[in-house]
Amino acid sequence: NMSLPRNAPPKVVPPFRFATVEVGVYRGAYPTLKNFPFLEMRKLRTVISLIPEKPTQDLEDFCEFNHIELRHHCVEKKRDDVPLSIKDVTDVLSVIIKSDKLPVYLHCLDGADVT
């Protein structure tokens, strides 16, 4: 039996393709339940979802519970062109440059095409 000892800390798993862009700015794939402890350790103030659909209830609940501002920009799945509009880029940058919004986690679906 390969079970963990009773007082072993929970496994901390970063979102797929997680990376630090600069101090207080992180990027990667859509976070799932197993990623929430890792993100919680980052003491995020803002999560920016660059995805085609509304964020999941799990992500909304995680952000609400941790007093994180969740901002959703509807971004279609990448085709051949640039998936972000000028307005989306401007909105995202306006958040990133405000120190009171940091740390921030930006994510798309797979952590590659948009972020």
PDB file of C-alpha atoms in Angstrom:
ATOM      1  CA  ASN A   1       0.000   0.000   0.000  1.00  0.00           C
ATOM      2  CA  MET A   2       1.511   3.317  -1.117  1.00  0.00           C
ATOM      3  CA  SER A   3      -0.722   5.618   0.946  1.00  0.00           C
ATOM      4  CA  LEU A   4       0.678   8.794   2.438  1.00  0.00           C
ATOM      5  CA  PRO A   5       1.384   9.056   6.155  1.00  0.00           C
ATOM      6  CA  ARG A   6      -1.508  10.577   8.091  1.00  0.00           C
ATOM      7  CA  ASN A   7       0.119  13.960   8.629  1.00  0.00           C
ATOM      8  CA  ALA A   8       1.701  14.288   5.169  1.00  0.00           C
ATOM      9  CA  PRO A   9       1.025  17.670   3.568  1.00  0.00           C
ATOM     10  CA  PRO A  10      -1.358  17.622   0.620  1.00  0.00           C
ATOM     11  CA  LYS A  11       0.337  17.362  -2.769  1.00  0.00           C
ATOM     12  CA  VAL A  12       0.701  20.808  -4.307  1.00  0.00           C
ATOM     13  CA  VAL A  13       0.218  20.735  -8.084  1.00  0.00           C
ATOM     14  CA  PRO A  14       0.711  23.826 -10.262  1.00  0.00           C
ATOM     15  CA  PRO A  15      -1.580  24.368 -13.248  1.00  0.00           C
ATOM     16  CA  PHE A  16      -0.313  22.885 -16.523  1.00  0.00           C
ATOM     17  CA  ARG A  17       2.318  25.100 -18.167  1.00  0.00           C
ATOM     18  CA  PHE A  18       2.462  27.366 -15.087  1.00  0.00           C
ATOM     19  CA  ALA A  19       5.182  30.007 -15.316  1.00  0.00           C
ATOM     20  CA  THR A  20       6.231  33.228 -13.649  1.00  0.00           C
ATOM     21  CA  VAL A  21       6.215  36.111 -16.126  1.00  0.00           C
ATOM     22  CA  GLU A  22       7.651  38.559 -13.601  1.00  0.00           C
ATOM     23  CA  VAL A  23       7.248  39.197  -9.882  1.00  0.00           C
ATOM     24  CA  GLY A  24       3.537  38.955  -9.100  1.00  0.00           C
ATOM     25  CA  VAL A  25       2.474  37.935 -12.618  1.00  0.00           C
ATOM     26  CA  TYR A  26       1.840  34.262 -13.400  1.00  0.00           C
ATOM     27  CA  ARG A  27       0.417  32.457 -16.428  1.00  0.00           C
ATOM     28  CA  GLY A  28      -0.673  28.977 -17.397  1.00  0.00           C
ATOM     29  CA  ALA A  29      -3.553  26.666 -18.174  1.00  0.00           C
ATOM     30  CA  TYR A  30      -7.065  26.587 -16.743  1.00  0.00           C
ATOM     31  CA  PRO A  31      -6.741  25.772 -13.026  1.00  0.00           C
ATOM     32  CA  THR A  32      -8.619  22.754 -11.682  1.00  0.00           C
ATOM     33  CA  LEU A  33      -9.425  21.688  -8.122  1.00  0.00           C
ATOM     34  CA  LYS A  34      -6.026  19.996  -7.697  1.00  0.00           C
ATOM     35  CA  ASN A  35      -4.302  23.311  -8.561  1.00  0.00           C
ATOM     36  CA  PHE A  36      -6.175  25.452  -6.036  1.00  0.00           C
ATOM     37  CA  PRO A  37      -3.803  24.786  -3.069  1.00  0.00           C
ATOM     38  CA  PHE A  38      -0.842  25.817  -5.256  1.00  0.00           C
ATOM     39  CA  LEU A  39      -2.591  29.013  -6.368  1.00  0.00           C
ATOM     40  CA  GLU A  40      -3.710  29.739  -2.821  1.00  0.00           C
ATOM     41  CA  MET A  41      -0.033  29.770  -1.769  1.00  0.00           C
ATOM     42  CA  ARG A  42       0.558  32.575  -4.301  1.00  0.00           C
ATOM     43  CA  LYS A  43      -1.865  34.842  -2.379  1.00  0.00           C
ATOM     44  CA  LEU A  44      -3.487  35.982  -5.618  1.00  0.00           C
ATOM     45  CA  ARG A  45      -5.559  39.146  -5.766  1.00  0.00           C
ATOM     46  CA  THR A  46      -6.710  38.686  -9.367  1.00  0.00           C
ATOM     47  CA  VAL A  47      -7.383  35.808 -11.777  1.00  0.00           C
ATOM     48  CA  ILE A  48      -7.888  36.670 -15.436  1.00  0.00           C
ATOM     49  CA  SER A  49      -9.627  33.985 -17.483  1.00  0.00           C
ATOM     50  CA  LEU A  50      -9.021  34.271 -21.232  1.00  0.00           C
ATOM     51  CA  ILE A  51     -11.433  31.538 -22.295  1.00  0.00           C
ATOM     52  CA  PRO A  52     -14.429  31.065 -24.626  1.00  0.00           C
ATOM     53  CA  GLU A  53     -16.931  30.120 -21.922  1.00  0.00           C
ATOM     54  CA  LYS A  54     -17.821  31.399 -18.471  1.00  0.00           C
ATOM     55  CA  PRO A  55     -15.434  30.115 -15.731  1.00  0.00           C
ATOM     56  CA  THR A  56     -16.520  26.983 -13.869  1.00  0.00           C
ATOM     57  CA  GLN A  57     -18.380  27.227 -10.584  1.00  0.00           C
ATOM     58  CA  ASP A  58     -15.340  25.633  -8.869  1.00  0.00           C
ATOM     59  CA  LEU A  59     -13.099  28.477 -10.015  1.00  0.00           C
ATOM     60  CA  GLU A  60     -15.711  31.111  -9.134  1.00  0.00           C
ATOM     61  CA  ASP A  61     -16.101  29.597  -5.645  1.00  0.00           C
ATOM     62  CA  PHE A  62     -12.328  29.362  -5.129  1.00  0.00           C
ATOM     63  CA  CYS A  63     -11.903  33.030  -6.037  1.00  0.00           C
ATOM     64  CA  GLU A  64     -14.812  34.166  -3.900  1.00  0.00           C
ATOM     65  CA  PHE A  65     -13.630  32.154  -0.882  1.00  0.00           C
ATOM     66  CA  ASN A  66     -10.099  33.567  -1.208  1.00  0.00           C
ATOM     67  CA  HIS A  67     -11.224  37.166  -1.936  1.00  0.00           C
ATOM     68  CA  ILE A  68      -9.718  37.047  -5.426  1.00  0.00           C
ATOM     69  CA  GLU A  69     -11.163  39.217  -8.182  1.00  0.00           C
ATOM     70  CA  LEU A  70     -12.083  36.954 -11.120  1.00  0.00           C
ATOM     71  CA  ARG A  71     -12.122  38.709 -14.499  1.00  0.00           C
ATOM     72  CA  HIS A  72     -13.349  36.841 -17.571  1.00  0.00           C
ATOM     73  CA  HIS A  73     -12.560  37.867 -21.132  1.00  0.00           C
ATOM     74  CA  CYS A  74     -14.386  35.810 -23.736  1.00  0.00           C
ATOM     75  CA  VAL A  75     -11.611  34.627 -26.047  1.00  0.00           C
ATOM     76  CA  GLU A  76     -12.450  32.171 -28.796  1.00  0.00           C
ATOM     77  CA  LYS A  77     -10.290  29.095 -29.318  1.00  0.00           C
ATOM     78  CA  LYS A  78      -7.274  29.974 -31.427  1.00  0.00           C
ATOM     79  CA  ARG A  79      -7.543  29.539 -35.153  1.00  0.00           C
ATOM     80  CA  ASP A  80      -4.895  31.062 -37.404  1.00  0.00           C
ATOM     81  CA  ASP A  81      -5.120  34.641 -36.205  1.00  0.00           C
ATOM     82  CA  VAL A  82      -4.435  36.441 -32.957  1.00  0.00           C
ATOM     83  CA  PRO A  83      -7.105  35.387 -30.428  1.00  0.00           C
ATOM     84  CA  LEU A  84      -7.082  38.588 -28.326  1.00  0.00           C
ATOM     85  CA  SER A  85      -8.603  41.847 -29.444  1.00  0.00           C
ATOM     86  CA  ILE A  86      -6.856  45.158 -28.823  1.00  0.00           C
ATOM     87  CA  LYS A  87      -9.519  45.925 -26.199  1.00  0.00           C
ATOM     88  CA  ASP A  88      -8.823  42.630 -24.358  1.00  0.00           C
ATOM     89  CA  VAL A  89      -5.079  43.283 -24.386  1.00  0.00           C
ATOM     90  CA  THR A  90      -5.628  46.822 -23.089  1.00  0.00           C
ATOM     91  CA  ASP A  91      -7.962  45.595 -20.324  1.00  0.00           C
ATOM     92  CA  VAL A  92      -5.543  42.861 -19.226  1.00  0.00           C
ATOM     93  CA  LEU A  93      -2.559  45.224 -19.220  1.00  0.00           C
ATOM     94  CA  SER A  94      -4.523  47.811 -17.237  1.00  0.00           C
ATOM     95  CA  VAL A  95      -4.932  45.205 -14.471  1.00  0.00           C
ATOM     96  CA  ILE A  96      -1.344  43.956 -14.553  1.00  0.00           C
ATOM     97  CA  ILE A  97       0.136  47.440 -14.141  1.00  0.00           C
ATOM     98  CA  LYS A  98      -1.871  48.132 -10.964  1.00  0.00           C
ATOM     99  CA  SER A  99       0.079  46.949  -7.944  1.00  0.00           C
ATOM    100  CA  ASP A 100      -3.102  46.590  -5.880  1.00  0.00           C
ATOM    101  CA  LYS A 101      -4.292  43.894  -8.350  1.00  0.00           C
ATOM    102  CA  LEU A 102      -1.117  41.797  -7.954  1.00  0.00           C
ATOM    103  CA  PRO A 103      -0.340  38.981  -7.698  1.00  0.00           C
ATOM    104  CA  VAL A 104      -2.319  38.005 -10.792  1.00  0.00           C
ATOM    105  CA  TYR A 105      -2.773  34.668 -12.568  1.00  0.00           C
ATOM    106  CA  LEU A 106      -3.660  34.810 -16.280  1.00  0.00           C
ATOM    107  CA  HIS A 107      -4.876  31.635 -17.878  1.00  0.00           C
ATOM    108  CA  CYS A 108      -6.335  30.314 -21.080  1.00  0.00           C
ATOM    109  CA  LEU A 109      -7.573  26.779 -21.669  1.00  0.00           C
ATOM    110  CA  ASP A 110      -4.251  25.018 -22.261  1.00  0.00           C
ATOM    111  CA  GLY A 111      -1.717  27.605 -21.125  1.00  0.00           C
ATOM    112  CA  ALA A 112      -0.204  28.013 -24.587  1.00  0.00           C
ATOM    113  CA  ASP A 113      -2.307  29.610 -27.302  1.00  0.00           C
ATOM    114  CA  VAL A 114      -3.537  32.784 -25.604  1.00  0.00           C
ATOM    115  CA  THR A 115      -1.368  33.329 -22.537  1.00  0.00           C
TER     116      THR A 115
END
